[in-house]
Amino acid sequence: MPHTNETLLRQAYDLFARGDVPGFLALCAPDIRFKVPGHNRLSGEHTVGAFLDVLGPAMQVTGNTFRERVVYLAANDTDGFVLAAQKLERDGKLYEWNAAHHWRIAGGKLTQFWEFVDDERTYDAAWR
């Protein structure tokens, strides 16, 4: 039987993959913070509003080709960890990298997100 927070994370990734941003955000605390690495349009620490302000235009620039496949997911009472294979196409070029996501979870809601990538150069080029 999976941990409740593991089920929560799987649901969050499924909703995000289907482009259901409102459904995804319903699983997040209103004051969630997103910490994104690199030196690109997504980089920095964002509130929900600020993250959506950069995410929408970033997805449009890539023609909405961003894809994320969950490779591994685990969660306990307070934290979740996801290893994901990510890719997108931009200007006729395929960019691929792996990411590790650390989530904080409280009260059945996602409260904090940290992303770490294995190839920051590729990640930055993809999201420039």
XYZ file of C-alpha atoms in Angstrom:
128
model
C 0.000 0.000 0.000
C 1.602 3.307 -1.042
C 2.000 6.136 1.449
C -0.722 8.794 1.166
C 1.852 11.391 0.126
C 3.178 9.098 -2.592
C -0.333 8.936 -4.018
C -0.583 12.743 -3.753
C 2.655 13.200 -5.712
C 1.662 10.711 -8.413
C -1.609 12.577 -8.829
C 0.240 15.919 -9.035
C 2.596 14.674 -11.770
C -0.280 13.121 -13.694
C -2.287 16.357 -13.614
C 0.719 18.438 -14.643
C 1.536 16.042 -17.497
C -2.037 16.385 -18.797
C -1.762 20.165 -18.672
C -4.309 20.446 -15.869
C -2.609 23.321 -14.051
C -5.696 24.211 -11.957
C -5.948 20.567 -10.828
C -2.241 20.521 -10.006
C -2.487 23.784 -8.045
C -5.432 22.406 -6.059
C -2.936 19.946 -4.546
C -0.609 22.785 -3.515
C -0.760 24.992 -0.448
C -1.617 28.606 -1.356
C 1.803 29.750 -0.118
C 3.875 27.049 -1.867
C 7.350 28.103 -2.994
C 9.048 26.784 -6.138
C 12.874 26.826 -6.174
C 14.217 26.293 -9.682
C 17.941 26.049 -10.588
C 19.981 27.585 -13.347
C 20.197 30.851 -15.197
C 17.132 30.891 -17.427
C 13.559 32.181 -17.570
C 12.355 29.656 -14.953
C 15.234 30.053 -12.493
C 14.735 31.463 -9.028
C 12.431 31.142 -6.062
C 8.791 31.750 -6.938
C 5.390 32.046 -5.341
C 2.543 30.353 -7.220
C 1.687 33.534 -9.108
C 5.282 34.299 -10.038
C 5.884 30.705 -11.129
C 2.829 30.728 -13.385
C 3.967 34.067 -14.816
C 7.223 32.481 -16.046
C 5.951 28.954 -16.753
C 3.260 29.868 -19.287
C 5.512 31.913 -21.574
C 8.327 29.344 -21.219
C 6.015 26.546 -22.357
C 4.804 28.635 -25.295
C 8.353 29.308 -26.484
C 8.927 25.551 -26.612
C 5.679 24.921 -28.460
C 4.407 23.056 -25.387
C 6.793 20.179 -26.143
C 8.013 19.780 -22.546
C 7.619 16.193 -21.328
C 8.460 14.670 -17.978
C 8.578 10.964 -17.130
C 8.670 9.915 -13.496
C 11.500 7.407 -13.083
C 11.265 6.998 -9.306
C 8.998 8.412 -6.618
C 9.005 8.005 -2.845
C 7.331 9.870 -0.017
C 6.929 9.839 3.750
C 4.948 11.970 6.208
C 6.773 15.227 5.389
C 8.828 14.834 2.205
C 8.589 13.486 -1.311
C 11.361 12.724 -3.772
C 10.996 12.296 -7.510
C 13.567 11.416 -10.144
C 12.332 12.536 -13.541
C 13.558 12.318 -17.114
C 12.715 15.597 -18.832
C 12.880 16.735 -22.431
C 11.615 19.358 -24.822
C 12.112 20.491 -28.393
C 13.006 24.040 -29.256
C 14.075 25.548 -32.557
C 14.360 22.073 -34.082
C 16.671 20.768 -31.342
C 15.906 18.110 -28.720
C 17.049 18.867 -25.161
C 17.111 16.084 -22.557
C 18.188 16.039 -18.900
C 17.319 14.403 -15.602
C 15.906 16.164 -12.573
C 15.543 15.387 -8.892
C 12.611 17.013 -7.124
C 12.335 17.413 -3.373
C 8.863 18.263 -2.097
C 7.748 19.299 1.366
C 4.271 18.097 2.232
C 2.020 19.151 5.114
C -1.669 18.696 5.767
C -2.181 16.820 2.517
C -0.798 19.710 0.431
C 2.442 20.302 -1.440
C 4.153 23.176 0.387
C 7.619 23.513 -1.143
C 9.426 22.369 -4.300
C 13.154 22.240 -5.035
C 14.451 21.125 -8.414
C 17.984 19.881 -9.084
C 19.207 18.933 -12.569
C 22.070 16.750 -13.738
C 23.005 18.959 -16.709
C 22.485 22.631 -15.959
C 24.003 23.723 -19.277
C 21.411 21.755 -21.257
C 18.649 22.818 -18.870
C 19.544 26.498 -19.278
C 19.798 26.195 -23.072
C 16.390 24.532 -23.226
C 14.660 27.204 -21.149
C 16.683 30.264 -22.298
